[in-house]
Amino acid sequence: MADSPIPSAGPVDAALIDDLVAASRILAHHRVLDAWGHVSIRHPANPERYLLSRARAPALVSAEDIMEFDLDSNPVDQRGRRMFLERFIHGQAYRARPDVNAVVHSHSPTMIPFSVTGEPMKAISHIASFMVKEVPVWEIRDVGITQGLLVTNNTQGHSLAKTLGDGPVALMRGHGNLVVAPDIRRVVHRALYTEVNAQQLATALSFRRPITFVAPDESQDPKRLDDSWEVWKSEAMKGA
Ligand SMILES: [Zn+2]
């Protein structure tokens, strides 16, 4: 923990917080996040700060739960709130990647088989084109375990960010994944279609036939996410 108080980067546009809350609930609605896992955004006014919910199930996160952290993942104004143990994943991803403004850590179910077998995970469908290169797998034992396979400090978070490199996704062996993007809507798209592509790839592998992956010259990220965002948000925020 820091010795002196960390100054806040200031208030954030309510619409952006609203999107962060929606992101958490959308990914829970689609079972990408379970009772754990989290979504964050970089603070728009200060690249050395990020915003993440207090420790709470993603399906229940609301605007009042959002806390501010520095990139070492110290809270700016904790006020007794319980924090996610694995928040170091976020701080170190923002530190390593100036192009990244939104981060998801999930236990997305179909990550596990790919993370423990060495079976390559890559895009087989157009909409998952962001994974045109093979997704790297992070081995926590390379840096040392503290609490099982959980990321509990900046050393482990930094090592994970190094494995991520300049890509959009890293698998975490026996645990889940790290997904990053330039903005909140795109990180939701990526976290969701990482899971969908993994399920589809597992089905394709079960056919025991050669697989044609998306080629680099076929890769194209969706240009607009407004339509998908509108429907995902309306589904996930029902009853909120
Ligand atoms: Zn985790």
PDB file of C-alpha atoms and ligand atoms in Angstrom:
ATOM      1  CA  MET A   1       0.000   0.000   0.000  1.00  0.00           C
ATOM      2  CA  ALA A   2       1.155   3.558  -0.664  1.00  0.00           C
ATOM      3  CA  ASP A   3       2.293   5.613   2.341  1.00  0.00           C
ATOM      4  CA  SER A   4       0.620   8.848   1.268  1.00  0.00           C
ATOM      5  CA  PRO A   5      -2.892   9.301  -0.162  1.00  0.00           C
ATOM      6  CA  ILE A   6      -3.113   8.836  -3.913  1.00  0.00           C
ATOM      7  CA  PRO A   7      -4.787  11.791  -5.654  1.00  0.00           C
ATOM      8  CA  SER A   8      -7.925  10.999  -7.649  1.00  0.00           C
ATOM      9  CA  ALA A   9      -7.948  11.645 -11.388  1.00  0.00           C
ATOM     10  CA  GLY A  10     -11.394  13.191 -10.884  1.00  0.00           C
ATOM     11  CA  PRO A  11     -14.969  12.339 -11.751  1.00  0.00           C
ATOM     12  CA  VAL A  12     -15.816  10.280 -14.836  1.00  0.00           C
ATOM     13  CA  ASP A  13     -18.648  10.836 -17.312  1.00  0.00           C
ATOM     14  CA  ALA A  14     -21.706   8.910 -16.044  1.00  0.00           C
ATOM     15  CA  ALA A  15     -22.278   7.406 -19.511  1.00  0.00           C
ATOM     16  CA  LEU A  16     -18.856   5.741 -19.418  1.00  0.00           C
ATOM     17  CA  ILE A  17     -19.500   4.318 -15.927  1.00  0.00           C
ATOM     18  CA  ASP A  18     -22.867   3.127 -17.243  1.00  0.00           C
ATOM     19  CA  ASP A  19     -21.065   1.240 -20.046  1.00  0.00           C
ATOM     20  CA  LEU A  20     -18.637  -0.289 -17.519  1.00  0.00           C
ATOM     21  CA  VAL A  21     -21.555  -1.529 -15.394  1.00  0.00           C
ATOM     22  CA  ALA A  22     -23.321  -2.834 -18.511  1.00  0.00           C
ATOM     23  CA  ALA A  23     -20.120  -4.620 -19.619  1.00  0.00           C
ATOM     24  CA  SER A  24     -19.954  -6.503 -16.328  1.00  0.00           C
ATOM     25  CA  ARG A  25     -23.598  -7.527 -16.522  1.00  0.00           C
ATOM     26  CA  ILE A  26     -23.461  -8.440 -20.251  1.00  0.00           C
ATOM     27  CA  LEU A  27     -20.509 -10.789 -19.702  1.00  0.00           C
ATOM     28  CA  ALA A  28     -22.244 -12.344 -16.682  1.00  0.00           C
ATOM     29  CA  HIS A  29     -25.461 -12.734 -18.713  1.00  0.00           C
ATOM     30  CA  HIS A  30     -23.507 -14.617 -21.414  1.00  0.00           C
ATOM     31  CA  ARG A  31     -21.731 -16.780 -18.787  1.00  0.00           C
ATOM     32  CA  VAL A  32     -18.314 -15.402 -19.767  1.00  0.00           C
ATOM     33  CA  LEU A  33     -18.018 -14.116 -16.209  1.00  0.00           C
ATOM     34  CA  ASP A  34     -19.243 -16.389 -13.431  1.00  0.00           C
ATOM     35  CA  ALA A  35     -19.620 -15.276  -9.813  1.00  0.00           C
ATOM     36  CA  TRP A  36     -16.015 -14.047 -10.162  1.00  0.00           C
ATOM     37  CA  GLY A  37     -14.051 -12.258 -12.865  1.00  0.00           C
ATOM     38  CA  HIS A  38     -14.046  -8.530 -13.590  1.00  0.00           C
ATOM     39  CA  VAL A  39     -14.071  -5.723 -16.165  1.00  0.00           C
ATOM     40  CA  SER A  40     -12.203  -2.413 -15.882  1.00  0.00           C
ATOM     41  CA  ILE A  41     -11.545   0.769 -17.879  1.00  0.00           C
ATOM     42  CA  ARG A  42      -8.609   3.147 -17.868  1.00  0.00           C
ATOM     43  CA  HIS A  43      -9.463   6.528 -16.350  1.00  0.00           C
ATOM     44  CA  PRO A  44     -10.122   8.874 -19.305  1.00  0.00           C
ATOM     45  CA  ALA A  45      -8.440  11.844 -17.527  1.00  0.00           C
ATOM     46  CA  ASN A  46      -5.294  10.072 -16.277  1.00  0.00           C
ATOM     47  CA  PRO A  47      -3.624   7.042 -17.924  1.00  0.00           C
ATOM     48  CA  GLU A  48      -2.073   6.146 -14.527  1.00  0.00           C
ATOM     49  CA  ARG A  49      -5.471   5.300 -13.026  1.00  0.00           C
ATOM     50  CA  TYR A  50      -8.102   2.676 -13.741  1.00  0.00           C
ATOM     51  CA  LEU A  51     -11.678   2.010 -12.627  1.00  0.00           C
ATOM     52  CA  LEU A  52     -12.918  -1.358 -11.348  1.00  0.00           C
ATOM     53  CA  SER A  53     -15.811  -2.505  -9.170  1.00  0.00           C
ATOM     54  CA  ARG A  54     -15.359  -3.320  -5.506  1.00  0.00           C
ATOM     55  CA  ALA A  55     -15.286  -7.102  -4.950  1.00  0.00           C
ATOM     56  CA  ARG A  56     -18.751  -8.164  -6.022  1.00  0.00           C
ATOM     57  CA  ALA A  57     -20.358 -10.700  -8.395  1.00  0.00           C
ATOM     58  CA  PRO A  58     -20.293  -9.157 -11.904  1.00  0.00           C
ATOM     59  CA  ALA A  59     -24.051  -9.675 -12.449  1.00  0.00           C
ATOM     60  CA  LEU A  60     -24.766  -7.365  -9.486  1.00  0.00           C
ATOM     61  CA  VAL A  61     -22.271  -4.547 -10.133  1.00  0.00           C
ATOM     62  CA  SER A  62     -23.718  -1.026 -10.152  1.00  0.00           C
ATOM     63  CA  ALA A  63     -22.288   2.497 -10.611  1.00  0.00           C
ATOM     64  CA  GLU A  64     -21.828   3.003  -6.837  1.00  0.00           C
ATOM     65  CA  ASP A  65     -19.472  -0.021  -6.719  1.00  0.00           C
ATOM     66  CA  ILE A  66     -16.867   1.482  -9.054  1.00  0.00           C
ATOM     67  CA  MET A  67     -13.524   2.303  -7.375  1.00  0.00           C
ATOM     68  CA  GLU A  68     -10.394   4.063  -8.669  1.00  0.00           C
ATOM     69  CA  PHE A  69      -6.911   2.481  -8.524  1.00  0.00           C
ATOM     70  CA  ASP A  70      -3.365   3.456  -9.490  1.00  0.00           C
ATOM     71  CA  LEU A  71      -1.408   1.130 -11.796  1.00  0.00           C
ATOM     72  CA  ASP A  72       0.121  -0.679  -8.787  1.00  0.00           C
ATOM     73  CA  SER A  73      -3.529  -1.426  -7.918  1.00  0.00           C
ATOM     74  CA  ASN A  74      -3.576   0.644  -4.730  1.00  0.00           C
ATOM     75  CA  PRO A  75      -7.055   2.106  -4.111  1.00  0.00           C
ATOM     76  CA  VAL A  76      -7.444   5.902  -4.316  1.00  0.00           C
ATOM     77  CA  ASP A  77     -10.273   6.018  -1.775  1.00  0.00           C
ATOM     78  CA  GLN A  78     -11.004   2.577  -0.346  1.00  0.00           C
ATOM     79  CA  ARG A  79     -13.523   3.611   2.350  1.00  0.00           C
ATOM     80  CA  GLY A  80     -13.479   0.078   3.786  1.00  0.00           C
ATOM     81  CA  ARG A  81     -14.659  -1.512   0.555  1.00  0.00           C
ATOM     82  CA  ARG A  82     -13.486  -5.059  -0.198  1.00  0.00           C
ATOM     83  CA  MET A  83     -11.270  -5.221  -3.293  1.00  0.00           C
ATOM     84  CA  PHE A  84     -10.748  -7.930  -5.906  1.00  0.00           C
ATOM     85  CA  LEU A  85      -7.699 -10.015  -4.993  1.00  0.00           C
ATOM     86  CA  GLU A  86      -6.777 -10.310  -8.683  1.00  0.00           C
ATOM     87  CA  ARG A  87      -6.946  -6.573  -9.538  1.00  0.00           C
ATOM     88  CA  PHE A  88      -3.158  -6.648 -10.281  1.00  0.00           C
ATOM     89  CA  ILE A  89      -4.047  -8.242 -13.634  1.00  0.00           C
ATOM     90  CA  HIS A  90      -5.661  -4.943 -14.649  1.00  0.00           C
ATOM     91  CA  GLY A  91      -3.035  -2.501 -13.344  1.00  0.00           C
ATOM     92  CA  GLN A  92      -0.182  -4.359 -15.021  1.00  0.00           C
ATOM     93  CA  ALA A  93      -2.058  -4.732 -18.329  1.00  0.00           C
ATOM     94  CA  TYR A  94      -2.611  -0.931 -18.437  1.00  0.00           C
ATOM     95  CA  ARG A  95       1.027  -0.290 -17.520  1.00  0.00           C
ATOM     96  CA  ALA A  96       2.346  -2.611 -20.253  1.00  0.00           C
ATOM     97  CA  ARG A  97      -0.075  -1.513 -22.961  1.00  0.00           C
ATOM     98  CA  PRO A  98      -0.661   2.244 -23.531  1.00  0.00           C
ATOM     99  CA  ASP A  99      -3.067   1.320 -26.375  1.00  0.00           C
ATOM    100  CA  VAL A 100      -5.374  -0.561 -23.975  1.00  0.00           C
ATOM    101  CA  ASN A 101      -8.288   1.233 -22.296  1.00  0.00           C
ATOM    102  CA  ALA A 102     -10.424  -1.729 -21.207  1.00  0.00           C
ATOM    103  CA  VAL A 103      -9.553  -5.078 -19.599  1.00  0.00           C
ATOM    104  CA  VAL A 104     -11.496  -8.269 -18.800  1.00  0.00           C
ATOM    105  CA  HIS A 105     -10.309 -11.108 -16.583  1.00  0.00           C
ATOM    106  CA  SER A 106     -12.631 -14.101 -16.848  1.00  0.00           C
ATOM    107  CA  HIS A 107     -12.898 -17.796 -16.013  1.00  0.00           C
ATOM    108  CA  SER A 108     -14.678 -18.235 -19.344  1.00  0.00           C
ATOM    109  CA  PRO A 109     -15.322 -22.020 -19.282  1.00  0.00           C
ATOM    110  CA  THR A 110     -13.840 -23.161 -22.595  1.00  0.00           C
ATOM    111  CA  MET A 111     -10.489 -21.468 -21.880  1.00  0.00           C
ATOM    112  CA  ILE A 112      -9.504 -24.270 -19.537  1.00  0.00           C
ATOM    113  CA  PRO A 113      -9.193 -27.173 -22.029  1.00  0.00           C
ATOM    114  CA  PHE A 114      -7.070 -25.026 -24.365  1.00  0.00           C
ATOM    115  CA  SER A 115      -4.939 -23.726 -21.485  1.00  0.00           C
ATOM    116  CA  VAL A 116      -3.966 -27.194 -20.219  1.00  0.00           C
ATOM    117  CA  THR A 117      -3.410 -29.204 -23.414  1.00  0.00           C
ATOM    118  CA  GLY A 118      -1.274 -27.070 -25.713  1.00  0.00           C
ATOM    119  CA  GLU A 119      -4.046 -27.323 -28.325  1.00  0.00           C
ATOM    120  CA  PRO A 120      -3.618 -24.026 -30.234  1.00  0.00           C
ATOM    121  CA  MET A 121      -6.407 -21.471 -29.855  1.00  0.00           C
ATOM    122  CA  LYS A 122      -6.922 -19.304 -32.950  1.00  0.00           C
ATOM    123  CA  ALA A 123      -9.832 -17.767 -34.844  1.00  0.00           C
ATOM    124  CA  ILE A 124     -11.930 -20.113 -36.972  1.00  0.00           C
ATOM    125  CA  SER A 125     -14.726 -17.598 -37.587  1.00  0.00           C
ATOM    126  CA  HIS A 126     -14.774 -14.131 -39.107  1.00  0.00           C
ATOM    127  CA  ILE A 127     -16.185 -12.483 -35.986  1.00  0.00           C
ATOM    128  CA  ALA A 128     -13.315 -13.802 -33.860  1.00  0.00           C
ATOM    129  CA  SER A 129     -10.720 -12.408 -36.335  1.00  0.00           C
ATOM    130  CA  PHE A 130      -8.927 -10.560 -33.532  1.00  0.00           C
ATOM    131  CA  MET A 131      -7.440 -13.969 -32.609  1.00  0.00           C
ATOM    132  CA  VAL A 132      -5.866 -14.518 -36.042  1.00  0.00           C
ATOM    133  CA  LYS A 133      -2.565 -15.237 -34.267  1.00  0.00           C
ATOM    134  CA  GLU A 134      -2.317 -18.152 -31.836  1.00  0.00           C
ATOM    135  CA  VAL A 135      -3.279 -17.057 -28.313  1.00  0.00           C
ATOM    136  CA  PRO A 136      -0.360 -17.361 -25.848  1.00  0.00           C
ATOM    137  CA  VAL A 137      -0.732 -19.379 -22.628  1.00  0.00           C
ATOM    138  CA  TRP A 138       0.628 -17.958 -19.367  1.00  0.00           C
ATOM    139  CA  GLU A 139       2.194 -20.357 -16.861  1.00  0.00           C
ATOM    140  CA  ILE A 140       1.993 -18.900 -13.339  1.00  0.00           C
ATOM    141  CA  ARG A 141       4.675 -21.276 -12.057  1.00  0.00           C
ATOM    142  CA  ASP A 142       7.214 -19.464 -14.265  1.00  0.00           C
ATOM    143  CA  VAL A 143       6.967 -16.581 -11.784  1.00  0.00           C
ATOM    144  CA  GLY A 144       5.833 -18.483  -8.669  1.00  0.00           C
ATOM    145  CA  ILE A 145       2.514 -19.233  -7.000  1.00  0.00           C
ATOM    146  CA  THR A 146       1.135 -17.483  -3.902  1.00  0.00           C
ATOM    147  CA  GLN A 147      -2.519 -18.562  -3.596  1.00  0.00           C
ATOM    148  CA  GLY A 148      -3.155 -21.490  -5.920  1.00  0.00           C
ATOM    149  CA  LEU A 149      -3.428 -20.261  -9.503  1.00  0.00           C
ATOM    150  CA  LEU A 150      -4.704 -16.781  -8.525  1.00  0.00           C
ATOM    151  CA  VAL A 151      -2.875 -13.561  -9.422  1.00  0.00           C
ATOM    152  CA  THR A 152      -2.292 -11.818  -6.097  1.00  0.00           C
ATOM    153  CA  ASN A 153       0.555  -9.361  -6.745  1.00  0.00           C
ATOM    154  CA  ASN A 154       2.212  -7.062  -9.300  1.00  0.00           C
ATOM    155  CA  THR A 155       5.025  -9.527 -10.097  1.00  0.00           C
ATOM    156  CA  GLN A 156       2.526 -12.114 -11.299  1.00  0.00           C
ATOM    157  CA  GLY A 157       0.440  -9.428 -13.069  1.00  0.00           C
ATOM    158  CA  HIS A 158       3.535  -8.115 -14.867  1.00  0.00           C
ATOM    159  CA  SER A 159       4.502 -11.614 -15.979  1.00  0.00           C
ATOM    160  CA  LEU A 160       0.994 -12.187 -17.371  1.00  0.00           C
ATOM    161  CA  ALA A 161       1.105  -8.852 -19.244  1.00  0.00           C
ATOM    162  CA  LYS A 162       4.453  -9.910 -20.738  1.00  0.00           C
ATOM    163  CA  THR A 163       2.906 -13.143 -22.041  1.00  0.00           C
ATOM    164  CA  LEU A 164       0.007 -11.113 -23.499  1.00  0.00           C
ATOM    165  CA  GLY A 165       2.584  -9.115 -25.509  1.00  0.00           C
ATOM    166  CA  ASP A 166       0.899  -6.911 -28.105  1.00  0.00           C
ATOM    167  CA  GLY A 167      -2.046  -9.302 -28.586  1.00  0.00           C
ATOM    168  CA  PRO A 168      -5.705  -9.094 -27.510  1.00  0.00           C
ATOM    169  CA  VAL A 169      -5.943 -12.290 -25.391  1.00  0.00           C
ATOM    170  CA  ALA A 170      -3.769 -14.454 -23.129  1.00  0.00           C
ATOM    171  CA  LEU A 171      -4.881 -17.757 -21.616  1.00  0.00           C
ATOM    172  CA  MET A 172      -3.995 -18.435 -17.985  1.00  0.00           C
ATOM    173  CA  ARG A 173      -3.214 -22.111 -17.451  1.00  0.00           C
ATOM    174  CA  GLY A 174      -5.941 -23.866 -15.455  1.00  0.00           C
ATOM    175  CA  HIS A 175      -7.591 -20.547 -14.602  1.00  0.00           C
ATOM    176  CA  GLY A 176      -9.078 -18.402 -17.398  1.00  0.00           C
ATOM    177  CA  ASN A 177      -7.992 -15.501 -19.557  1.00  0.00           C
ATOM    178  CA  LEU A 178      -6.979 -11.864 -19.909  1.00  0.00           C
ATOM    179  CA  VAL A 179      -8.665  -9.898 -22.706  1.00  0.00           C
ATOM    180  CA  VAL A 180      -7.760  -6.307 -23.648  1.00  0.00           C
ATOM    181  CA  ALA A 181      -9.058  -3.715 -26.124  1.00  0.00           C
ATOM    182  CA  PRO A 182      -8.938   0.005 -26.940  1.00  0.00           C
ATOM    183  CA  ASP A 183     -12.440   0.548 -25.507  1.00  0.00           C
ATOM    184  CA  ILE A 184     -15.120  -1.018 -23.318  1.00  0.00           C
ATOM    185  CA  ARG A 185     -17.459  -2.174 -26.097  1.00  0.00           C
ATOM    186  CA  ARG A 186     -14.667  -3.892 -28.000  1.00  0.00           C
ATOM    187  CA  VAL A 187     -13.362  -5.671 -24.904  1.00  0.00           C
ATOM    188  CA  VAL A 188     -16.862  -7.091 -24.327  1.00  0.00           C
ATOM    189  CA  HIS A 189     -17.019  -8.242 -27.950  1.00  0.00           C
ATOM    190  CA  ARG A 190     -13.598  -9.874 -27.606  1.00  0.00           C
ATOM    191  CA  ALA A 191     -14.257 -11.579 -24.260  1.00  0.00           C
ATOM    192  CA  LEU A 192     -17.553 -12.973 -25.578  1.00  0.00           C
ATOM    193  CA  TYR A 193     -16.189 -14.178 -28.923  1.00  0.00           C
ATOM    194  CA  THR A 194     -13.062 -15.670 -27.335  1.00  0.00           C
ATOM    195  CA  GLU A 195     -15.443 -18.028 -25.530  1.00  0.00           C
ATOM    196  CA  VAL A 196     -17.672 -18.624 -28.595  1.00  0.00           C
ATOM    197  CA  ASN A 197     -14.665 -19.324 -30.847  1.00  0.00           C
ATOM    198  CA  ALA A 198     -13.208 -21.739 -28.271  1.00  0.00           C
ATOM    199  CA  GLN A 199     -16.487 -23.674 -28.131  1.00  0.00           C
ATOM    200  CA  GLN A 200     -16.696 -23.773 -31.944  1.00  0.00           C
ATOM    201  CA  LEU A 201     -13.065 -24.825 -32.247  1.00  0.00           C
ATOM    202  CA  ALA A 202     -13.601 -27.634 -29.711  1.00  0.00           C
ATOM    203  CA  THR A 203     -16.536 -28.841 -31.863  1.00  0.00           C
ATOM    204  CA  ALA A 204     -14.420 -28.627 -35.032  1.00  0.00           C
ATOM    205  CA  LEU A 205     -11.604 -30.589 -33.354  1.00  0.00           C
ATOM    206  CA  SER A 206     -14.078 -33.339 -32.416  1.00  0.00           C
ATOM    207  CA  PHE A 207     -14.668 -33.976 -36.142  1.00  0.00           C
ATOM    208  CA  ARG A 208     -11.001 -35.058 -36.427  1.00  0.00           C
ATOM    209  CA  ARG A 209     -10.571 -33.360 -39.795  1.00  0.00           C
ATOM    210  CA  PRO A 210      -7.994 -30.732 -40.836  1.00  0.00           C
ATOM    211  CA  ILE A 211      -9.058 -27.257 -39.667  1.00  0.00           C
ATOM    212  CA  THR A 212      -8.880 -24.101 -41.785  1.00  0.00           C
ATOM    213  CA  PHE A 213      -8.205 -21.162 -39.465  1.00  0.00           C
ATOM    214  CA  VAL A 214      -8.925 -17.536 -40.431  1.00  0.00           C
ATOM    215  CA  ALA A 215      -5.913 -16.330 -42.459  1.00  0.00           C
ATOM    216  CA  PRO A 216      -4.178 -13.000 -41.772  1.00  0.00           C
ATOM    217  CA  ASP A 217      -5.452 -11.479 -45.038  1.00  0.00           C
ATOM    218  CA  GLU A 218      -9.038 -12.500 -44.101  1.00  0.00           C
ATOM    219  CA  SER A 219      -8.914 -10.996 -40.628  1.00  0.00           C
ATOM    220  CA  GLN A 220     -11.210  -8.010 -40.043  1.00  0.00           C
ATOM    221  CA  ASP A 221     -12.527  -6.670 -36.736  1.00  0.00           C
ATOM    222  CA  PRO A 222     -16.146  -5.441 -36.865  1.00  0.00           C
ATOM    223  CA  LYS A 223     -16.066  -1.700 -37.611  1.00  0.00           C
ATOM    224  CA  ARG A 224     -19.260  -0.862 -35.706  1.00  0.00           C
ATOM    225  CA  LEU A 225     -20.331  -2.444 -32.442  1.00  0.00           C
ATOM    226  CA  ASP A 226     -23.327  -0.135 -31.790  1.00  0.00           C
ATOM    227  CA  ASP A 227     -25.972  -2.679 -32.847  1.00  0.00           C
ATOM    228  CA  SER A 228     -24.530  -5.571 -30.854  1.00  0.00           C
ATOM    229  CA  TRP A 229     -23.964  -3.296 -27.848  1.00  0.00           C
ATOM    230  CA  GLU A 230     -27.590  -2.108 -27.952  1.00  0.00           C
ATOM    231  CA  VAL A 231     -29.037  -5.623 -27.853  1.00  0.00           C
ATOM    232  CA  TRP A 232     -26.520  -7.008 -25.336  1.00  0.00           C
ATOM    233  CA  LYS A 233     -27.095  -4.088 -23.002  1.00  0.00           C
ATOM    234  CA  SER A 234     -30.884  -4.245 -23.205  1.00  0.00           C
ATOM    235  CA  GLU A 235     -30.821  -8.012 -22.461  1.00  0.00           C
ATOM    236  CA  ALA A 236     -28.388  -7.706 -19.582  1.00  0.00           C
ATOM    237  CA  MET A 237     -29.895  -4.645 -17.898  1.00  0.00           C
ATOM    238  CA  LYS A 238     -33.451  -6.054 -17.720  1.00  0.00           C
ATOM    239  CA  GLY A 239     -34.553  -5.824 -14.110  1.00  0.00           C
ATOM    240  CA  ALA A 240     -31.424  -3.834 -13.129  1.00  0.00           C
TER     241      ALA A 240
HETATM  242 ZN    ZN B   1      -9.296 -15.330 -11.756  1.00  0.00          ZN
END
